[in-house]
Amino acid sequence: QVQLVESGGGLVQAGGSLRLSCAASGRTFGGFVLGWFRQAPGKEREFVAVVSRSGKSIIYADSVKGRFTTSRDNAKNMVYLQMNSLKPEDSAVYYCAAQETVGLRLKSDDYDYWGQGTQVTVSS
């Protein structure tokens, strides 16, 4: 079992940056693949990024590629999402999620553990 808590959301102008953090407790972070998802009001939850257990393999959604960067620090049980060049369409509640299935997963249904989410609002 693992518990996840996101932080770092807020209000930012278009073109600005935010850094989201996800802290884990319980089992060691190193045993989990970590994903980032987001959900805007009235929209489906969508994949943002996923990072392997080692942190060496990462997949980004096309919509954020080149602007967002995810990384993890297993010694600190932390995963991060650096968001640059933010756009209004990036506004959403952002969630970190964990799963133990081998390989990188892009579907939210594949994840067993979820944080409470943190709100990101980008104004034009």
PDB file of C-alpha atoms in Angstrom:
ATOM      1  CA  GLN A   1       0.000   0.000   0.000  1.00  0.00           C
ATOM      2  CA  VAL A   2       1.125   3.545  -0.720  1.00  0.00           C
ATOM      3  CA  GLN A   3      -0.363   6.963  -0.065  1.00  0.00           C
ATOM      4  CA  LEU A   4       0.230   9.862  -2.458  1.00  0.00           C
ATOM      5  CA  VAL A   5      -0.099  13.594  -1.811  1.00  0.00           C
ATOM      6  CA  GLU A   6       0.265  16.217  -4.548  1.00  0.00           C
ATOM      7  CA  SER A   7       1.251  19.819  -3.975  1.00  0.00           C
ATOM      8  CA  GLY A   8       2.447  22.847  -5.907  1.00  0.00           C
ATOM      9  CA  GLY A   9      -0.643  23.804  -7.854  1.00  0.00           C
ATOM     10  CA  GLY A  10      -1.860  27.350  -8.145  1.00  0.00           C
ATOM     11  CA  LEU A  11      -2.775  30.209 -10.436  1.00  0.00           C
ATOM     12  CA  VAL A  12      -0.310  31.272 -13.095  1.00  0.00           C
ATOM     13  CA  GLN A  13      -0.401  33.388 -16.238  1.00  0.00           C
ATOM     14  CA  ALA A  14       0.017  31.841 -19.655  1.00  0.00           C
ATOM     15  CA  GLY A  15       3.673  31.302 -20.395  1.00  0.00           C
ATOM     16  CA  GLY A  16       4.517  30.822 -16.752  1.00  0.00           C
ATOM     17  CA  SER A  17       5.750  27.787 -14.869  1.00  0.00           C
ATOM     18  CA  LEU A  18       4.751  25.597 -11.964  1.00  0.00           C
ATOM     19  CA  ARG A  19       6.392  22.640 -10.300  1.00  0.00           C
ATOM     20  CA  LEU A  20       4.173  19.930  -8.898  1.00  0.00           C
ATOM     21  CA  SER A  21       5.376  17.488  -6.283  1.00  0.00           C
ATOM     22  CA  CYS A  22       4.008  14.147  -5.215  1.00  0.00           C
ATOM     23  CA  ALA A  23       5.075  12.684  -1.887  1.00  0.00           C
ATOM     24  CA  ALA A  24       4.599   9.035  -1.038  1.00  0.00           C
ATOM     25  CA  SER A  25       4.298   7.185   2.227  1.00  0.00           C
ATOM     26  CA  GLY A  26       3.948   3.511   2.970  1.00  0.00           C
ATOM     27  CA  ARG A  27       5.799   1.224   0.605  1.00  0.00           C
ATOM     28  CA  THR A  28       9.003   2.333  -1.008  1.00  0.00           C
ATOM     29  CA  PHE A  29       8.528   4.559  -4.038  1.00  0.00           C
ATOM     30  CA  GLY A  30      11.044   2.545  -5.999  1.00  0.00           C
ATOM     31  CA  GLY A  31       8.629  -0.336  -6.405  1.00  0.00           C
ATOM     32  CA  PHE A  32       6.086   1.679  -8.391  1.00  0.00           C
ATOM     33  CA  VAL A  33       5.658   3.129 -11.830  1.00  0.00           C
ATOM     34  CA  LEU A  34       4.438   6.711 -11.383  1.00  0.00           C
ATOM     35  CA  GLY A  35       2.035   8.482 -13.695  1.00  0.00           C
ATOM     36  CA  TRP A  36       0.641  11.990 -13.940  1.00  0.00           C
ATOM     37  CA  PHE A  37      -2.918  12.605 -15.082  1.00  0.00           C
ATOM     38  CA  ARG A  38      -5.130  15.665 -15.287  1.00  0.00           C
ATOM     39  CA  GLN A  39      -8.827  16.346 -15.454  1.00  0.00           C
ATOM     40  CA  ALA A  40     -10.567  19.571 -16.396  1.00  0.00           C
ATOM     41  CA  PRO A  41     -14.227  20.256 -15.557  1.00  0.00           C
ATOM     42  CA  GLY A  42     -16.496  18.358 -17.909  1.00  0.00           C
ATOM     43  CA  LYS A  43     -13.572  16.557 -19.507  1.00  0.00           C
ATOM     44  CA  GLU A  44     -12.241  13.033 -19.320  1.00  0.00           C
ATOM     45  CA  ARG A  45      -9.198  12.350 -17.226  1.00  0.00           C
ATOM     46  CA  GLU A  46      -6.201  12.349 -19.524  1.00  0.00           C
ATOM     47  CA  PHE A  47      -2.694  11.019 -19.422  1.00  0.00           C
ATOM     48  CA  VAL A  48       0.123  13.520 -18.950  1.00  0.00           C
ATOM     49  CA  ALA A  49       3.328  11.608 -18.254  1.00  0.00           C
ATOM     50  CA  VAL A  50       4.689   8.398 -16.782  1.00  0.00           C
ATOM     51  CA  VAL A  51       8.106   7.566 -15.375  1.00  0.00           C
ATOM     52  CA  SER A  52       9.619   4.141 -14.801  1.00  0.00           C
ATOM     53  CA  ARG A  53      10.783   2.820 -11.455  1.00  0.00           C
ATOM     54  CA  SER A  54      14.351   3.853 -12.156  1.00  0.00           C
ATOM     55  CA  GLY A  55      13.386   7.244 -13.560  1.00  0.00           C
ATOM     56  CA  LYS A  56      15.227   6.514 -16.788  1.00  0.00           C
ATOM     57  CA  SER A  57      12.235   5.840 -19.032  1.00  0.00           C
ATOM     58  CA  ILE A  58       9.606   8.532 -19.520  1.00  0.00           C
ATOM     59  CA  ILE A  59       6.635   8.959 -21.824  1.00  0.00           C
ATOM     60  CA  TYR A  60       4.830  12.265 -22.304  1.00  0.00           C
ATOM     61  CA  ALA A  61       1.513  13.067 -23.864  1.00  0.00           C
ATOM     62  CA  ASP A  62       1.889  14.892 -27.165  1.00  0.00           C
ATOM     63  CA  SER A  63       0.056  17.873 -25.706  1.00  0.00           C
ATOM     64  CA  VAL A  64       2.772  18.503 -23.105  1.00  0.00           C
ATOM     65  CA  LYS A  65       5.887  17.184 -24.815  1.00  0.00           C
ATOM     66  CA  GLY A  66       8.641  19.762 -24.831  1.00  0.00           C
ATOM     67  CA  ARG A  67       6.996  21.800 -22.089  1.00  0.00           C
ATOM     68  CA  PHE A  68       6.605  19.401 -19.152  1.00  0.00           C
ATOM     69  CA  THR A  69       9.280  17.332 -17.458  1.00  0.00           C
ATOM     70  CA  THR A  70       8.747  14.609 -14.889  1.00  0.00           C
ATOM     71  CA  SER A  71      11.395  13.143 -12.625  1.00  0.00           C
ATOM     72  CA  ARG A  72      11.608  11.110  -9.468  1.00  0.00           C
ATOM     73  CA  ASP A  73      13.819  10.821  -6.426  1.00  0.00           C
ATOM     74  CA  ASN A  74      13.368   7.373  -4.971  1.00  0.00           C
ATOM     75  CA  ALA A  75      15.559   8.140  -1.964  1.00  0.00           C
ATOM     76  CA  LYS A  76      13.097  10.863  -0.977  1.00  0.00           C
ATOM     77  CA  ASN A  77       9.966   9.063  -2.173  1.00  0.00           C
ATOM     78  CA  MET A  78       9.131  12.020  -4.398  1.00  0.00           C
ATOM     79  CA  VAL A  79       8.061  12.519  -7.982  1.00  0.00           C
ATOM     80  CA  TYR A  80       7.941  15.902  -9.716  1.00  0.00           C
ATOM     81  CA  LEU A  81       6.252  17.489 -12.684  1.00  0.00           C
ATOM     82  CA  GLN A  82       7.918  20.653 -13.944  1.00  0.00           C
ATOM     83  CA  MET A  83       5.477  22.553 -16.144  1.00  0.00           C
ATOM     84  CA  ASN A  84       6.811  25.320 -18.371  1.00  0.00           C
ATOM     85  CA  SER A  85       5.231  27.498 -21.052  1.00  0.00           C
ATOM     86  CA  LEU A  86       1.838  26.880 -19.543  1.00  0.00           C
ATOM     87  CA  LYS A  87      -1.276  27.411 -21.635  1.00  0.00           C
ATOM     88  CA  PRO A  88      -4.875  28.014 -20.556  1.00  0.00           C
ATOM     89  CA  GLU A  89      -5.762  24.562 -21.862  1.00  0.00           C
ATOM     90  CA  ASP A  90      -3.405  23.095 -19.262  1.00  0.00           C
ATOM     91  CA  SER A  91      -5.822  24.165 -16.535  1.00  0.00           C
ATOM     92  CA  ALA A  92      -7.000  21.088 -14.658  1.00  0.00           C
ATOM     93  CA  VAL A  93      -6.715  19.134 -11.460  1.00  0.00           C
ATOM     94  CA  TYR A  94      -3.456  17.220 -11.649  1.00  0.00           C
ATOM     95  CA  TYR A  95      -3.074  13.814 -10.047  1.00  0.00           C
ATOM     96  CA  CYS A  96      -0.159  11.536  -9.426  1.00  0.00           C
ATOM     97  CA  ALA A  97      -0.825   7.823  -9.487  1.00  0.00           C
ATOM     98  CA  ALA A  98       1.092   4.633  -8.817  1.00  0.00           C
ATOM     99  CA  GLN A  99       0.920   1.094 -10.079  1.00  0.00           C
ATOM    100  CA  GLU A 100       3.006  -2.044  -9.757  1.00  0.00           C
ATOM    101  CA  THR A 101       2.419  -3.557 -13.196  1.00  0.00           C
ATOM    102  CA  VAL A 102       5.591  -4.023 -15.200  1.00  0.00           C
ATOM    103  CA  GLY A 103       6.045  -1.613 -18.053  1.00  0.00           C
ATOM    104  CA  LEU A 104       4.838   1.935 -18.528  1.00  0.00           C
ATOM    105  CA  ARG A 105       1.064   2.370 -18.449  1.00  0.00           C
ATOM    106  CA  LEU A 106      -0.864   5.227 -20.034  1.00  0.00           C
ATOM    107  CA  LYS A 107      -4.400   4.323 -18.977  1.00  0.00           C
ATOM    108  CA  SER A 108      -5.795   5.648 -15.719  1.00  0.00           C
ATOM    109  CA  ASP A 109      -7.581   2.340 -15.111  1.00  0.00           C
ATOM    110  CA  ASP A 110      -4.188   0.659 -14.807  1.00  0.00           C
ATOM    111  CA  TYR A 111      -3.297   2.650 -11.702  1.00  0.00           C
ATOM    112  CA  ASP A 112      -4.237   1.485  -8.225  1.00  0.00           C
ATOM    113  CA  TYR A 113      -3.166   4.386  -6.016  1.00  0.00           C
ATOM    114  CA  TRP A 114      -4.059   8.040  -6.456  1.00  0.00           C
ATOM    115  CA  GLY A 115      -3.337  11.319  -4.765  1.00  0.00           C
ATOM    116  CA  GLN A 116      -6.012  13.860  -3.900  1.00  0.00           C
ATOM    117  CA  GLY A 117      -5.098  16.148  -6.780  1.00  0.00           C
ATOM    118  CA  THR A 118      -3.837  19.715  -6.980  1.00  0.00           C
ATOM    119  CA  GLN A 119      -5.491  22.502  -8.963  1.00  0.00           C
ATOM    120  CA  VAL A 120      -3.603  24.227 -11.749  1.00  0.00           C
ATOM    121  CA  THR A 121      -5.214  27.291 -13.305  1.00  0.00           C
ATOM    122  CA  VAL A 122      -3.595  29.113 -16.208  1.00  0.00           C
ATOM    123  CA  SER A 123      -4.986  32.515 -17.125  1.00  0.00           C
ATOM    124  CA  SER A 124      -4.648  34.143 -20.522  1.00  0.00           C
TER     125      SER A 124
END
